[in-house]
């Protein structure tokens, strides 16, 4: 019988994260202060974020960073996650490709987000913080942060995108179960939220609005730090545990990926699985192809502009050099809240410019078709976000069927979709549609001003 | 750093199930034909169940039964499941006890039920069946069966207890995602359902009503077999994979359980984790204590009578020798649908009579308090059913705190509660209550007539 799952023993779990910034031939451009347009230092960021996260954010010299012992201890609650060979999916597609997936859906709270929530809360606690706040789209990050805050004895306040709160009420319940406070964004509890609602009373929220509100709360509340689930460099560093494990696991499987695929919202799960492999493209002449799968309703990688832009809708964050659709871009209400973000992280944006990776945009219906096929073959109902990676994988596997190539494809199953059953119900009833954005809709938004 | 999780390699996964019937000093009394009151043979059961399941049901001679290769292959999608040392829960309780749990919540569909759904569907398919039907309480079994049916190319029709359908609409969506048909029970689609509704138009259903309807569908539909998620002996055989793995994993942890605890509805997850260890009480003089945790609103183990009774509300099944509250007992609408069943399995009933195990009944609020503590410490939101096992474990761990004993406690985390967030919400808002059943309520029900 062929081996299906590949696991690591606790002693094989990596004890360091990987920081691709140190190995990039062209470093990302620096984040700028929005008023002075001067590059930011650790001290400029540290009033919002835990200081250690700020240092990691700007660290372009250390390829590997030690995982603190208390974080490693919590990782061992659930890591390593399985690397799984998707034999049944391969069979259903009739492809000669070898499809592997890294199963982050079995983590506490059901997604990869916990990998960064734990260190962010640990550092916050170490530095004397009492409260943390954040935004959440699909709710995966908010749930993970609520748990991590409870683990390290912090109070948590979460701004959840309003549309996602309606689509997935269970996620708010999960956060409350861990003792967190949850507000729908845009809310009336911050100045940023009130401004947004005043301009657009029916605004259903986006990651951009929720970030504005959480940043404002952190800036105006003593002892409160802001945490972010994606986009930023330190998040990609923490998430590298996924790819570092996968590297060892692929070795156990006796293969090396020709392609690495992940869905793309701000880049946390993509960077997590991709960067440790991309390192070998940069340093060792490997030629793995890296594909970031985004919704065609929010296509910043494939149709955005590279420029300095704000990370949030209200313009409270530093200016970040990134592929963006404009910080006031309002993505359609697709059932993949984690991907409804206007910009890409600084690292990913530079890597795209330098040709190390590329994006692919996928219509909503294709993602659900892929998700249902995956569920019926591999037994796991994927998060609609993760279904973007599955759909991109299926496209590539079907190309292999055409050409007869036995390519090795690795994708990241970033989370399960058990909280997203309303969306599956709508799909099965034929009530979902595609929302490909037009060039006109993209053109009317604002970048960096 | 102390080891947290214990896993098996694929080659260490057991290739045989354990059948405690072969080792029991007193075999269970035989099931009887309801009309003739004569013991049933394989041929009497085989028009309802897959024949191989019937043989296993009545097998009192083989201690170990080979797991068919195609089933083992599917087991390897997700097995072994982790054995986890609950250090954080121990710390929160301040107990010297060593608490371990077997984590079946990371299985496809989120519970242990898949362990028996796969072989039942495999045998049905092998024997030429085209359709399977079943009942489901909490929906865990229905979801697992829907997936297993899709894996082996069978059509599935599921009768879901009406109250549970309202409490957990996502479970019906999950079943539909795998292509199953789902009906709320009691329904108007069967004679049994219509009879029940006629007598009691507001009947919110129970496992007893849903079994009646599924059995009727199987009996009246050519090519359709009935499958059951608990109660019966062959289900306990399939679920023994849990305890057989745990035995090897406890050995890796260098300990042996003084106590094994599981929640109890029909006995599938209890038998699964307990019987492989109980074997050593029967054969090798071990003195492990076995505790089945049931709701105090449905206390058949602690307050039921041992007698022949029907397995379903309408009286369509064979008469089974069991501890029962009466087949027309209507359990309160607690948020633990999987435990709302009037009777215990034949094996468990005999084992209780013979003093190998005992039940403990737990109020609803205590189970939710335990569930929230477990979530906040170990990071997994448990199914309300599983929280009964956690509550019983906490009681024992707190006794150890009193006495200073370092007992080794193993419990089964049969499933996660991500589909049960409505219940957690109600608990957190103070909207749940206890429903301890009175002696008068028990006395008015019917046993075996």
CSV table of N, CA, C and O in Angstrom, one decimal, chain A residues 71-156:
chain,number,residue,atom,x,y,z
A,71,UNK,N,6.7,29.4,22.4
A,71,UNK,CA,5.9,29.3,21.2
A,71,UNK,C,6.1,27.9,20.6
A,71,UNK,O,5.1,27.2,20.2
A,72,UNK,N,7.3,27.4,20.6
A,72,UNK,CA,7.5,26.0,20.1
A,72,UNK,C,6.7,25.0,20.9
A,72,UNK,O,6.1,24.0,20.3
A,73,UNK,N,6.6,25.2,22.2
A,73,UNK,CA,5.8,24.3,23.0
A,73,UNK,C,4.4,24.3,22.6
A,73,UNK,O,3.7,23.2,22.5
A,74,UNK,N,3.8,25.5,22.2
A,74,UNK,CA,2.4,25.5,21.8
A,74,UNK,C,2.3,25.0,20.3
A,74,UNK,O,1.3,24.3,20.0
A,75,UNK,N,3.3,25.2,19.5
A,75,UNK,CA,3.3,24.6,18.2
A,75,UNK,C,3.1,23.1,18.3
A,75,UNK,O,2.4,22.4,17.5
A,76,UNK,N,3.7,22.5,19.3
A,76,UNK,CA,3.7,21.0,19.4
A,76,UNK,C,2.3,20.5,19.9
A,76,UNK,O,2.1,19.3,19.9
A,77,UNK,N,1.4,21.4,20.2
A,77,UNK,CA,0.0,21.0,20.4
A,77,UNK,C,-0.6,20.4,19.1
A,77,UNK,O,-1.5,19.6,19.1
A,78,UNK,N,-0.1,20.9,18.0
A,78,UNK,CA,-0.8,20.4,16.7
A,78,UNK,C,0.2,20.2,15.6
A,78,UNK,O,-0.2,19.6,14.5
A,79,UNK,N,1.5,20.6,15.7
A,79,UNK,CA,2.4,20.4,14.6
A,79,UNK,C,3.2,19.1,14.9
A,79,UNK,O,3.4,18.7,16.1
A,80,UNK,N,3.8,18.5,13.8
A,80,UNK,CA,3.7,18.8,12.5
A,80,UNK,C,2.3,18.6,11.9
A,80,UNK,O,1.6,17.7,12.4
A,81,UNK,N,1.8,19.3,10.9
A,81,UNK,CA,0.6,19.0,10.2
A,81,UNK,C,0.9,18.0,9.1
A,81,UNK,O,2.1,18.0,8.6
A,82,UNK,N,0.0,17.2,8.7
A,82,UNK,CA,0.3,16.2,7.7
A,82,UNK,C,0.6,16.7,6.3
A,82,UNK,O,-0.1,17.7,5.9
A,83,UNK,N,1.5,16.2,5.7
A,83,UNK,CA,1.7,16.3,4.2
A,83,UNK,C,0.9,15.1,3.6
A,83,UNK,O,1.2,14.0,4.0
A,84,UNK,N,0.0,15.4,2.7
A,84,UNK,CA,-0.8,14.3,2.2
A,84,UNK,C,-0.7,14.1,0.7
A,84,UNK,O,-0.8,15.2,0.0
A,85,UNK,N,-0.6,12.9,0.2
A,85,UNK,CA,-0.6,12.7,-1.2
A,85,UNK,C,-2.1,12.5,-1.6
A,85,UNK,O,-2.8,11.6,-1.1
A,86,UNK,N,-2.6,13.3,-2.5
A,86,UNK,CA,-4.0,13.3,-2.9
A,86,UNK,C,-4.3,12.3,-4.0
A,86,UNK,O,-4.7,12.6,-5.1
A,87,UNK,N,-4.1,11.0,-3.7
A,87,UNK,CA,-4.3,10.0,-4.7
A,87,UNK,C,-5.7,10.0,-5.3
A,87,UNK,O,-5.8,9.8,-6.5
A,88,UNK,N,-6.7,10.2,-4.4
A,88,UNK,CA,-8.1,10.1,-4.9
A,88,UNK,C,-8.4,11.3,-5.8
A,88,UNK,O,-9.1,11.1,-6.8
A,89,UNK,N,-7.9,12.5,-5.5
A,89,UNK,CA,-8.1,13.6,-6.4
A,89,UNK,C,-7.4,13.4,-7.7
A,89,UNK,O,-7.9,13.6,-8.8
A,90,UNK,N,-6.2,12.8,-7.7
A,90,UNK,CA,-5.4,12.5,-8.9
A,90,UNK,C,-6.3,11.6,-9.8
A,90,UNK,O,-6.4,11.7,-11.0
A,91,UNK,N,-6.8,10.5,-9.1
A,91,UNK,CA,-7.6,9.5,-9.8
A,91,UNK,C,-8.8,10.1,-10.5
A,91,UNK,O,-9.1,9.9,-11.6
A,92,UNK,N,-9.5,11.0,-9.7
A,92,UNK,CA,-10.7,11.6,-10.2
A,92,UNK,C,-10.4,12.5,-11.5
A,92,UNK,O,-11.2,12.6,-12.4
A,93,UNK,N,-9.2,13.1,-11.4
A,93,UNK,CA,-8.8,14.0,-12.6
A,93,UNK,C,-8.2,13.2,-13.7
A,93,UNK,O,-8.0,13.7,-14.8
A,94,UNK,N,-7.8,12.0,-13.4
A,94,UNK,CA,-7.1,11.2,-14.4
A,94,UNK,C,-5.7,11.8,-14.8
A,94,UNK,O,-5.3,11.8,-16.0
A,95,UNK,N,-5.1,12.4,-13.9
A,95,UNK,CA,-3.8,13.1,-14.2
A,95,UNK,C,-2.6,12.3,-13.8
A,95,UNK,O,-2.6,11.6,-12.8
A,96,UNK,N,-1.5,12.4,-14.6
A,96,UNK,CA,-0.3,11.8,-14.2
A,96,UNK,C,0.5,12.6,-13.1
A,96,UNK,O,1.5,12.1,-12.6
A,97,UNK,N,0.0,13.8,-12.8
A,97,UNK,CA,0.7,14.6,-11.8
A,97,UNK,C,0.6,14.0,-10.5
A,97,UNK,O,-0.3,13.3,-10.2
A,98,UNK,N,1.6,14.3,-9.6
A,98,UNK,CA,1.6,13.8,-8.2
A,98,UNK,C,1.2,15.0,-7.4
A,98,UNK,O,1.9,16.0,-7.3
A,99,UNK,N,0.0,14.9,-6.8
A,99,UNK,CA,-0.5,16.1,-6.1
A,99,UNK,C,-0.3,15.9,-4.6
A,99,UNK,O,-0.8,14.8,-4.1
A,100,UNK,N,0.3,16.8,-3.9
A,100,UNK,CA,0.5,16.8,-2.5
A,100,UNK,C,-0.2,18.0,-1.9
A,100,UNK,O,-0.2,19.0,-2.5
A,101,UNK,N,-0.8,17.8,-0.7
A,101,UNK,CA,-1.2,19.0,0.0
A,101,UNK,C,-0.7,19.0,1.5
A,101,UNK,O,-0.6,18.0,2.1
A,102,UNK,N,-0.4,20.2,2.0
A,102,UNK,CA,-0.1,20.4,3.4
A,102,UNK,C,-1.3,20.7,4.1
A,102,UNK,O,-2.0,21.7,3.7
A,103,UNK,N,-1.7,19.9,5.1
A,103,UNK,CA,-3.1,20.0,5.7
A,103,UNK,C,-3.0,20.9,6.9
A,103,UNK,O,-2.9,20.4,8.0
A,104,UNK,N,-3.2,22.2,6.8
A,104,UNK,CA,-3.2,23.1,7.9
A,104,UNK,C,-4.7,23.2,8.5
A,104,UNK,O,-4.9,24.0,9.4
A,105,UNK,N,-5.6,22.5,7.9
A,105,UNK,CA,-7.0,22.5,8.3
A,105,UNK,C,-7.2,21.8,9.7
A,105,UNK,O,-8.2,22.0,10.3
A,106,UNK,N,-6.2,21.0,10.0
A,106,UNK,CA,-6.4,20.2,11.3
A,106,UNK,C,-5.8,21.0,12.5
A,106,UNK,O,-5.8,20.5,13.6
A,107,UNK,N,-5.4,22.2,12.3
A,107,UNK,CA,-4.9,23.0,13.4
A,107,UNK,C,-6.0,23.5,14.3
A,107,UNK,O,-7.1,23.5,13.9
A,108,UNK,N,-5.6,23.9,15.5
A,108,UNK,CA,-6.7,24.5,16.4
A,108,UNK,C,-7.3,25.7,15.6
A,108,UNK,O,-6.6,26.4,15.0
A,109,UNK,N,-8.6,25.7,15.7
A,109,UNK,CA,-9.4,26.8,15.0
A,109,UNK,C,-9.4,26.6,13.5
A,109,UNK,O,-9.9,27.5,12.8
A,110,UNK,N,-8.8,25.5,13.0
A,110,UNK,CA,-9.1,25.1,11.6
A,110,UNK,C,-8.3,25.8,10.5
A,110,UNK,O,-8.7,25.7,9.3
A,111,UNK,N,-7.3,26.6,10.8
A,111,UNK,CA,-6.5,27.2,9.7
A,111,UNK,C,-5.1,27.4,10.1
A,111,UNK,O,-4.7,27.2,11.3
A,112,UNK,N,-4.3,27.9,9.2
A,112,UNK,CA,-2.8,28.1,9.4
A,112,UNK,C,-2.6,29.4,10.3
A,112,UNK,O,-1.5,29.6,10.8
A,113,UNK,N,-3.7,30.2,10.5
A,113,UNK,CA,-3.5,31.5,11.2
A,113,UNK,C,-2.9,31.3,12.6
A,113,UNK,O,-2.2,32.2,13.0
A,114,UNK,N,-3.1,30.2,13.2
A,114,UNK,CA,-2.6,30.1,14.6
A,114,UNK,C,-1.1,30.1,14.6
A,114,UNK,O,-0.5,30.5,15.6
A,115,UNK,N,-0.4,29.8,13.5
A,115,UNK,CA,1.0,29.8,13.5
A,115,UNK,C,1.6,31.2,13.8
A,115,UNK,O,2.8,31.3,14.3
A,116,UNK,N,0.9,32.2,13.4
A,116,UNK,CA,1.4,33.6,13.7
A,116,UNK,C,0.8,34.2,14.9
A,116,UNK,O,1.3,35.0,15.6
A,117,UNK,N,-0.5,33.8,15.2
A,117,UNK,CA,-1.2,34.3,16.4
A,117,UNK,C,-0.4,34.0,17.6
A,117,UNK,O,-0.3,34.8,18.5
A,118,UNK,N,0.1,32.8,17.7
A,118,UNK,CA,0.9,32.4,18.9
A,118,UNK,C,2.1,33.3,19.2
A,118,UNK,O,2.2,33.9,20.3
A,119,UNK,N,3.0,33.4,18.2
A,119,UNK,CA,4.2,34.3,18.5
A,119,UNK,C,3.8,35.7,18.7
A,119,UNK,O,4.4,36.4,19.6
A,120,UNK,N,2.8,36.3,18.0
A,120,UNK,CA,2.5,37.7,18.1
A,120,UNK,C,2.0,37.9,19.6
A,120,UNK,O,2.4,38.9,20.2
A,121,UNK,N,1.1,37.0,20.1
A,121,UNK,CA,0.6,37.2,21.4
A,121,UNK,C,1.7,36.9,22.5
A,121,UNK,O,1.8,37.6,23.5
A,122,UNK,N,2.6,36.0,22.2
A,122,UNK,CA,3.7,35.7,23.1
A,122,UNK,C,4.6,37.0,23.2
A,122,UNK,O,4.9,37.4,24.3
A,123,UNK,N,5.0,37.6,22.1
A,123,UNK,CA,5.8,38.7,22.2
A,123,UNK,C,5.1,39.9,22.9
A,123,UNK,O,5.7,40.6,23.7
A,124,UNK,N,3.8,40.1,22.5
A,124,UNK,CA,3.1,41.1,23.2
A,124,UNK,C,3.1,41.0,24.7
A,124,UNK,O,3.3,41.9,25.4
A,125,UNK,N,2.8,39.8,25.2
A,125,UNK,CA,2.8,39.5,26.6
A,125,UNK,C,4.2,39.8,27.2
A,125,UNK,O,4.2,40.4,28.3
A,126,UNK,N,5.2,39.3,26.6
A,126,UNK,CA,6.6,39.5,27.1
A,126,UNK,C,6.9,40.9,27.3
A,126,UNK,O,7.7,41.3,28.2
A,127,UNK,N,6.4,41.8,26.4
A,127,UNK,CA,6.7,43.2,26.4
A,127,UNK,C,5.7,44.0,27.3
A,127,UNK,O,5.7,45.2,27.3
A,128,UNK,N,4.9,43.3,28.0
A,128,UNK,CA,4.1,44.0,29.0
A,128,UNK,C,2.7,44.5,28.5
A,128,UNK,O,2.0,45.2,29.2
A,129,UNK,N,2.3,44.1,27.3
A,129,UNK,CA,1.0,44.4,26.8
A,129,UNK,C,-0.1,43.7,27.5
A,129,UNK,O,0.1,42.5,28.0
A,130,UNK,N,-1.2,44.3,27.7
A,130,UNK,CA,-2.3,43.6,28.4
A,130,UNK,C,-3.5,43.3,27.4
A,130,UNK,O,-4.2,42.4,27.6
A,131,UNK,N,-3.6,44.1,26.3
A,131,UNK,CA,-4.7,43.9,25.4
A,131,UNK,C,-4.1,43.8,23.9
A,131,UNK,O,-3.2,44.6,23.6
A,132,UNK,N,-4.8,43.0,23.1
A,132,UNK,CA,-4.4,43.0,21.7
A,132,UNK,C,-5.7,43.2,20.9
A,132,UNK,O,-6.8,42.9,21.4
A,133,UNK,N,-5.5,43.8,19.7
A,133,UNK,CA,-6.7,44.0,18.9
A,133,UNK,C,-6.3,43.6,17.4
A,133,UNK,O,-5.1,43.6,17.1
A,134,UNK,N,-7.3,43.3,16.6
A,134,UNK,CA,-7.0,43.0,15.2
A,134,UNK,C,-8.2,43.1,14.4
A,134,UNK,O,-9.3,43.3,14.9
A,135,UNK,N,-8.0,42.9,13.1
A,135,UNK,CA,-9.1,42.7,12.1
A,135,UNK,C,-9.2,41.3,11.8
A,135,UNK,O,-8.3,40.5,11.9
A,136,UNK,N,-10.4,40.9,11.2
A,136,UNK,CA,-10.5,39.6,10.6
A,136,UNK,C,-11.5,39.6,9.5
A,136,UNK,O,-12.5,40.3,9.5
A,137,UNK,N,-11.1,38.8,8.4
A,137,UNK,CA,-12.0,38.8,7.2
A,137,UNK,C,-12.9,37.6,7.4
A,137,UNK,O,-14.0,37.7,7.9
A,138,UNK,N,-12.4,36.5,6.9
A,138,UNK,CA,-13.2,35.2,7.0
A,138,UNK,C,-13.5,34.9,8.5
A,138,UNK,O,-14.4,34.1,8.8
A,139,UNK,N,-12.6,35.4,9.4
A,139,UNK,CA,-12.8,35.1,10.8
A,139,UNK,C,-11.8,34.1,11.3
A,139,UNK,O,-11.7,33.8,12.5
A,140,UNK,N,-11.0,33.5,10.3
A,140,UNK,CA,-10.0,32.5,10.7
A,140,UNK,C,-8.9,33.1,11.6
A,140,UNK,O,-8.5,32.6,12.6
A,141,UNK,N,-8.5,34.3,11.2
A,141,UNK,CA,-7.4,35.0,12.0
A,141,UNK,C,-7.9,35.4,13.3
A,141,UNK,O,-7.3,35.3,14.4
A,142,UNK,N,-9.1,36.0,13.3
A,142,UNK,CA,-9.7,36.5,14.6
A,142,UNK,C,-9.9,35.3,15.6
A,142,UNK,O,-9.6,35.5,16.8
A,143,UNK,N,-10.3,34.2,15.1
A,143,UNK,CA,-10.5,33.0,15.9
A,143,UNK,C,-9.1,32.5,16.5
A,143,UNK,O,-9.0,32.3,17.7
A,144,UNK,N,-8.1,32.5,15.6
A,144,UNK,CA,-6.8,32.1,16.1
A,144,UNK,C,-6.2,33.0,17.1
A,144,UNK,O,-5.7,32.6,18.1
A,145,UNK,N,-6.4,34.3,16.8
A,145,UNK,CA,-5.9,35.3,17.7
A,145,UNK,C,-6.6,35.3,19.1
A,145,UNK,O,-5.9,35.4,20.1
A,146,UNK,N,-7.9,35.0,19.1
A,146,UNK,CA,-8.6,35.0,20.3
A,146,UNK,C,-8.1,33.8,21.2
A,146,UNK,O,-8.0,34.0,22.4
A,147,UNK,N,-7.8,32.7,20.6
A,147,UNK,CA,-7.3,31.6,21.3
A,147,UNK,C,-5.9,31.9,21.8
A,147,UNK,O,-5.6,31.7,23.0
A,148,UNK,N,-5.0,32.4,20.9
A,148,UNK,CA,-3.7,32.7,21.3
A,148,UNK,C,-3.6,33.7,22.5
A,148,UNK,O,-2.8,33.6,23.4
A,149,UNK,N,-4.5,34.7,22.4
A,149,UNK,CA,-4.6,35.7,23.5
A,149,UNK,C,-5.0,35.0,24.8
A,149,UNK,O,-4.4,35.3,25.8
A,150,UNK,N,-5.9,34.1,24.7
A,150,UNK,CA,-6.3,33.4,26.0
A,150,UNK,C,-5.2,32.5,26.5
A,150,UNK,O,-5.0,32.5,27.7
A,151,UNK,N,-4.4,31.9,25.6
A,151,UNK,CA,-3.3,31.1,26.0
A,151,UNK,C,-2.3,31.9,26.8
A,151,UNK,O,-1.7,31.5,27.8
A,152,UNK,N,-2.0,33.1,26.3
A,152,UNK,CA,-1.0,33.9,26.9
A,152,UNK,C,-1.5,35.0,27.9
A,152,UNK,O,-0.8,35.9,28.3
A,153,UNK,N,-2.8,34.9,28.2
A,153,UNK,CA,-3.4,35.8,29.2
A,153,UNK,C,-3.6,37.2,28.8
A,153,UNK,O,-3.4,38.1,29.6
A,154,UNK,N,-4.0,37.4,27.6
A,154,UNK,CA,-4.2,38.8,27.1
A,154,UNK,C,-5.7,38.9,26.8
A,154,UNK,O,-6.4,38.0,26.4
A,155,UNK,N,-6.2,40.2,26.9
A,155,UNK,CA,-7.6,40.5,26.4
A,155,UNK,C,-7.5,40.7,24.9
A,155,UNK,O,-6.6,41.3,24.4
A,156,UNK,N,-8.6,40.3,24.2
A,156,UNK,CA,-8.6,40.5,22.8
A,156,UNK,C,-9.8,41.2,22.3
A,156,UNK,O,-10.9,40.9,22.8
